[in-house]
Short mmCIF file of C-alpha atoms and ligand atoms in Angstrom, two decimals:
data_model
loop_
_atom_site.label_atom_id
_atom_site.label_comp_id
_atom_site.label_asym_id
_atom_site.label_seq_id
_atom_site.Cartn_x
_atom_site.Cartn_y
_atom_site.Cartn_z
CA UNK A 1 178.27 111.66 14.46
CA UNK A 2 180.70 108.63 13.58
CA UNK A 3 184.29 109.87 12.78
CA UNK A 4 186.33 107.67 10.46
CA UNK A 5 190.03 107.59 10.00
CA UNK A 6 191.10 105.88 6.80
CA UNK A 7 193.65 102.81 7.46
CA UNK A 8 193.90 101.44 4.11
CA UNK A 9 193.96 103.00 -0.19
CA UNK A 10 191.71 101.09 -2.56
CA UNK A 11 195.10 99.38 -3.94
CA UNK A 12 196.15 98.02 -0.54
CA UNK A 13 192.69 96.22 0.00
CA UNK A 14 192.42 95.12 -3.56
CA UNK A 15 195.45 93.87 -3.49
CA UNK A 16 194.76 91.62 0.03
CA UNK A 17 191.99 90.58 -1.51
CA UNK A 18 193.61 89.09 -4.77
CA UNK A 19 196.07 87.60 -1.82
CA UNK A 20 193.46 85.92 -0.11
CA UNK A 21 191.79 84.82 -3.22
CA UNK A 22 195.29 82.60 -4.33
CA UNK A 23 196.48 82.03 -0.66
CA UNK A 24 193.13 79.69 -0.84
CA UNK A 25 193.28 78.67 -3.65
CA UNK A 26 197.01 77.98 -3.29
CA UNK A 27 196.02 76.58 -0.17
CA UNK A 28 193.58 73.97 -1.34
CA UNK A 29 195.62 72.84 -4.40
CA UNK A 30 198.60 72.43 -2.25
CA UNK A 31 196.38 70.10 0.37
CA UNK A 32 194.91 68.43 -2.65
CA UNK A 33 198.28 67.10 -3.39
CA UNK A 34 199.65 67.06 -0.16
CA UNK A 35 198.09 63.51 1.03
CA UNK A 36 195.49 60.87 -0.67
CA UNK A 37 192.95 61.55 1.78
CA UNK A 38 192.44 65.20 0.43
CA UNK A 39 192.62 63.44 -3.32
CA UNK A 40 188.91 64.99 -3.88
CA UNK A 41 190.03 68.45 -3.60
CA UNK A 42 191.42 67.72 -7.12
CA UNK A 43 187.94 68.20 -8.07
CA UNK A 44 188.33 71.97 -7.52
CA UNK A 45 190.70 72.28 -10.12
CA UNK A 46 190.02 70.23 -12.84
CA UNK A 47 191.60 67.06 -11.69
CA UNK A 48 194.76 66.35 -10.78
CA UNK A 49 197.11 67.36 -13.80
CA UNK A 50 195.52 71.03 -13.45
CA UNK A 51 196.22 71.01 -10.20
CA UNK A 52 199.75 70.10 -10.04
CA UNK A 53 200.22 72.58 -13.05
CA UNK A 54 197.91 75.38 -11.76
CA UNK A 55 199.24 74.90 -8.09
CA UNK A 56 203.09 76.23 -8.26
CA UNK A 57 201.78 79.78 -10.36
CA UNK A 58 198.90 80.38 -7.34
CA UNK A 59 201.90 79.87 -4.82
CA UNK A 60 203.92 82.21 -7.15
CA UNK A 61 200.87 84.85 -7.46
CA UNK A 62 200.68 84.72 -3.26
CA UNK A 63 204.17 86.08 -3.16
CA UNK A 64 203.56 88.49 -5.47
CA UNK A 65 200.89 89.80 -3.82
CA UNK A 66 202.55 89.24 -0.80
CA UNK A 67 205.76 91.68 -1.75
CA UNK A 68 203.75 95.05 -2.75
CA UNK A 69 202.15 94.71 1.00
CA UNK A 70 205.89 93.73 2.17
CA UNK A 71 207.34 97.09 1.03
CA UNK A 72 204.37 99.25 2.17
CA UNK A 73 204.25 98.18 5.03
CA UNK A 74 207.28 96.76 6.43
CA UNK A 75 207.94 100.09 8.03
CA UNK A 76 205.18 100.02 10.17
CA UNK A 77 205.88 96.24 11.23
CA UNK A 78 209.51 96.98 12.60
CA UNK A 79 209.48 95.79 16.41
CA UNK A 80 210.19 98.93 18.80
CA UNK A 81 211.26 99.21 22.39
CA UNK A 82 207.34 99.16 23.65
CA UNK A 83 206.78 95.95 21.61
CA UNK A 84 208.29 93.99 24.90
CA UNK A 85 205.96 95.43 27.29
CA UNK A 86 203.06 94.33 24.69
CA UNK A 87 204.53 90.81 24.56
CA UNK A 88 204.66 90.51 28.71
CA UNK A 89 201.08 92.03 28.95
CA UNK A 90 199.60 89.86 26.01
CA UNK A 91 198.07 87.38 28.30
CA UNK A 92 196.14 90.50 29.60
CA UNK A 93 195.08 90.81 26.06
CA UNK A 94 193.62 87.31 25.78
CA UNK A 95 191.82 87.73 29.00
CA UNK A 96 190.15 90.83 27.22
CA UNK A 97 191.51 93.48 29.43
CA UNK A 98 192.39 95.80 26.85
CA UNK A 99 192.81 98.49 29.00
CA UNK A 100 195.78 97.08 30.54
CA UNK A 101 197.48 96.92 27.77
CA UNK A 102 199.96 99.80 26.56
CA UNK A 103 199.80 101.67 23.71
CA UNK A 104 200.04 100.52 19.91
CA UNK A 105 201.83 102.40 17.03
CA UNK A 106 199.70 101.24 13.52
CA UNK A 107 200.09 97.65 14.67
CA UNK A 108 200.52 96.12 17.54
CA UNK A 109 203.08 93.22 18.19
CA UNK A 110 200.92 90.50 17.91
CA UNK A 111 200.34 91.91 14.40
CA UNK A 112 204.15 92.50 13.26
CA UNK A 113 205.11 88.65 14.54
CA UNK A 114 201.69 87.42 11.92
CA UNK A 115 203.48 90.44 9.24
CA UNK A 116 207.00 88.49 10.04
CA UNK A 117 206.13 84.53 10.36
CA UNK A 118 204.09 84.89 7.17
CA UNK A 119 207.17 86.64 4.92
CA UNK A 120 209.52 84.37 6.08
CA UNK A 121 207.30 80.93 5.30
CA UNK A 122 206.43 82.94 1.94
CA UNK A 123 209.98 83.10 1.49
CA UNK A 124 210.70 79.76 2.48
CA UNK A 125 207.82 78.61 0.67
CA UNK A 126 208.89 80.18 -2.58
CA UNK A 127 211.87 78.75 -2.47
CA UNK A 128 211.32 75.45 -2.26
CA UNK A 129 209.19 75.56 -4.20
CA UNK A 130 211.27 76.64 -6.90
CA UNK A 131 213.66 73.82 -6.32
CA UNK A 132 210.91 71.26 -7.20
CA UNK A 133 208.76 72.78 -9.87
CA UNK A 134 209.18 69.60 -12.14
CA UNK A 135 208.12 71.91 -14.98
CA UNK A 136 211.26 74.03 -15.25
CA UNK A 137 213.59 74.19 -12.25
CA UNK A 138 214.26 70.05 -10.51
CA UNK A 139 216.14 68.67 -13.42
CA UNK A 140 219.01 70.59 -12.10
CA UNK A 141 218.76 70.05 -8.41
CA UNK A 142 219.78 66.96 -6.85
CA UNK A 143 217.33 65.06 -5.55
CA UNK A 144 218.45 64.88 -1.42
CA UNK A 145 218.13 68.70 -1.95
CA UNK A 146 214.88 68.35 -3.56
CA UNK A 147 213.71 65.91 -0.93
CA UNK A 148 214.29 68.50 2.21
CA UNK A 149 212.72 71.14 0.22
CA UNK A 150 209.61 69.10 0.27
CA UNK A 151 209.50 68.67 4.02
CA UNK A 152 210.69 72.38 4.82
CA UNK A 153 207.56 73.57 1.96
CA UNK A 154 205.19 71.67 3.98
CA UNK A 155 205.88 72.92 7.54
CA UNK A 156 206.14 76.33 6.24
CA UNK A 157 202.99 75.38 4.46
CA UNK A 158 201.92 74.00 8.01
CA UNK A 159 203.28 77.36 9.85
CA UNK A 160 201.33 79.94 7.52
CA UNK A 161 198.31 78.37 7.70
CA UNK A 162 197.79 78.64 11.61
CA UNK A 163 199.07 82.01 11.30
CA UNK A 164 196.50 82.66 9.02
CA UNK A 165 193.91 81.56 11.10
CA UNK A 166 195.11 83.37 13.86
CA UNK A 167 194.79 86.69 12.07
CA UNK A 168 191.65 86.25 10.84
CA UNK A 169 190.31 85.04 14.42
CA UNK A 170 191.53 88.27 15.62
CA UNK A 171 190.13 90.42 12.55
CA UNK A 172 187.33 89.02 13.79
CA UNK A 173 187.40 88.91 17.41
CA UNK A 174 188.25 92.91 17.68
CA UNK A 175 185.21 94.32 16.33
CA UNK A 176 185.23 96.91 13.55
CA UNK A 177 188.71 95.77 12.19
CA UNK A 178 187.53 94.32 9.15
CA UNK A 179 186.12 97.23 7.77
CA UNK A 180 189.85 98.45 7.23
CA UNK A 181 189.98 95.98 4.97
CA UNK A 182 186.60 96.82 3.43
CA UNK A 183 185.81 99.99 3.18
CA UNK A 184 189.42 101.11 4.60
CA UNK A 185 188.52 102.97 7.12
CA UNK A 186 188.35 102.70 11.29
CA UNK A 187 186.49 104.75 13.53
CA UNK A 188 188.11 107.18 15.53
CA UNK A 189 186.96 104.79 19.04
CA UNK A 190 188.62 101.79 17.82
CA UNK A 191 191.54 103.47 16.68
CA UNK A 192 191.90 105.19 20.22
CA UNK A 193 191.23 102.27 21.73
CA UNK A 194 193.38 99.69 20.02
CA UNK A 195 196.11 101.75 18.09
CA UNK A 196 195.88 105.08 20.30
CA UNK A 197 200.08 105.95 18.81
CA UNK A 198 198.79 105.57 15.23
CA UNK A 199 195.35 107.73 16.66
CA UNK A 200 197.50 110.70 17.80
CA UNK A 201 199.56 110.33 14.79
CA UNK A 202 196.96 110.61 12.03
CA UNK A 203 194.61 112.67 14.48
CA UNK A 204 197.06 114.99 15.40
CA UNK A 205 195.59 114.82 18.24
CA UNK A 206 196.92 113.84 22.59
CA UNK A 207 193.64 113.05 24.00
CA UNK A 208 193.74 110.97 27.35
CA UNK A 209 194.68 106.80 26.33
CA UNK A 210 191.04 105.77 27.88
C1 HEM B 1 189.28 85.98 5.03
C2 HEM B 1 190.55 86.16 5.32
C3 HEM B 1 191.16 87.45 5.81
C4 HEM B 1 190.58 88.51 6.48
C5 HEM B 1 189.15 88.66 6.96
C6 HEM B 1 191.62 89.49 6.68
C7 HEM B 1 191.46 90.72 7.27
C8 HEM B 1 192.43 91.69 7.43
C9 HEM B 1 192.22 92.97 8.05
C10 HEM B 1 190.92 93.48 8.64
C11 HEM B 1 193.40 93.63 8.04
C12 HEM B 1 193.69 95.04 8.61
C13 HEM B 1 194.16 94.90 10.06
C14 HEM B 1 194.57 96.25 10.64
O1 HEM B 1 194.79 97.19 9.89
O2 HEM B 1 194.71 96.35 11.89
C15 HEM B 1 194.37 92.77 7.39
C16 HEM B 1 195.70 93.08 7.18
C17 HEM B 1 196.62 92.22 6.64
N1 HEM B 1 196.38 90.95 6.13
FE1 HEM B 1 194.59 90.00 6.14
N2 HEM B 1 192.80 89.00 6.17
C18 HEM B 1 192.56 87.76 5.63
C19 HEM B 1 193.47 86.92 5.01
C20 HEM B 1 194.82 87.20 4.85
C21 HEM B 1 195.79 86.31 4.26
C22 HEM B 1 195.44 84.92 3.70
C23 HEM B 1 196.98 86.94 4.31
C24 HEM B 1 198.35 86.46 3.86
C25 HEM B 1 198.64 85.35 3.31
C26 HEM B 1 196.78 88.24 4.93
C27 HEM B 1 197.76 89.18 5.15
C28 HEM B 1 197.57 90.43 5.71
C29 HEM B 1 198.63 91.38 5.95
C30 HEM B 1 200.10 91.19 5.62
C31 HEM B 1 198.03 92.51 6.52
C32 HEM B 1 198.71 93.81 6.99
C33 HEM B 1 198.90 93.71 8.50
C34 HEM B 1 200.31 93.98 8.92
O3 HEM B 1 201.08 94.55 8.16
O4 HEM B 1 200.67 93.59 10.07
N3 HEM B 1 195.45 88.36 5.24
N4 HEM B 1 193.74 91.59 7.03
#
């Protein structure tokens, strides 16, 4: 039979989910107001007033989310010494030679730079943010400083995005992953096979890597 190894609480995943909920719709808002071509995506929200009101409290609600998931699991994103030798192998990765690559703690370090690049645009993106909410905060920040928090909110806007998409390409792309998410659990293969220092940890167990 099966053996499962569980990756994830009920609170971790409910609270990605919640993330993911107001990341998009965060997301879409912030495109929706981001250029006149993308006008219509207004329509999502009520029109245009809701969306510039609604927008700033999703963005808020993202970082929110964003900081319980910071704190529990920072630890496990810190970059070690094997890290490197992930990094130099991880065209061997993309080629889909696993096997060549060497052993992964909990994550691997293609998943700590995603855990890193999206605090730091949250971060950035909060911010900013902040120092252009019309509603409460701009009427005390000059408007030069105003004005370069609008262009460093979008490219951090720009950044996250394609990091997003990169970690949900490769939630996807290594089978049985999202059901960590799900039903927060792995199975004992695809934890030996793509986290075999976090296997041995929770196992208990030294089995040979392959
Ligand atoms: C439909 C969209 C998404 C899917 C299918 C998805 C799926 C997953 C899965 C399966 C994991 C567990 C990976 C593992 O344990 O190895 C995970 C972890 C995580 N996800 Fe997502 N995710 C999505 C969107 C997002 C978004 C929008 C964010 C942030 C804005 C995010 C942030 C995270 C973080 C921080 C982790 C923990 C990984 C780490 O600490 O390195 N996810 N996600």
């Amino acid at each position: 039979m099966k053996r499962y190894l569980q990756r994830y609480g009920s609170m971790m995943r409910f609270n990605h989910w919640i993330m993911v909920l107001l990341f998009g719709l965060a997301g879409f808002s912030g495109l929706a107001l981001f250029h006149p071509s993308l006008f219509f995506l207004n329509n999502l929200f009520g029109g245009p007033q809701w969306t510039r009101i609604l927008h700033p409290y999703m963005g808020v609600g993202v970082f929110i989310a964003f900081l319980f998931m910071f704190f529990a699991l920072a630890k496990d994103n810190l970059f070690g010494p094997r890290d490197m030798e992930w990094i130099n192998k991880s065209s061997d990765m993309l080629k889909g030679n696993k096997a060549a690559m060497p052993p992964a703690g909990k994550y691997n370090a293609g998943q700590k730079g995603v855990f890193w690049v999206m605090a730091i645009c949250l971060l950035l993106l909060l911010v900013t943010g902040l120092l252009f909410w019309q509603q409460w905060f701009a009427d005390s920040v000059p408007i030069p400083l105003q004005r370069a928090a609008v262009v460093i909110h979008a490219i951090s806007a720009f950044i996250i995005s394609l990091v997003v998409v990169m970690h949900i390409y490769a939630a996807l792309w290594v089978k049985g992953t999202v059901r960590a998410m799900t039903q927060g659990t792995v199975s004992a293969g695809w934890a030996k096979q793509n986290h075999y220092l976090w296997y041995k940890k929770v196992t208990g167990q030294g089995a040979d890597k392959r």
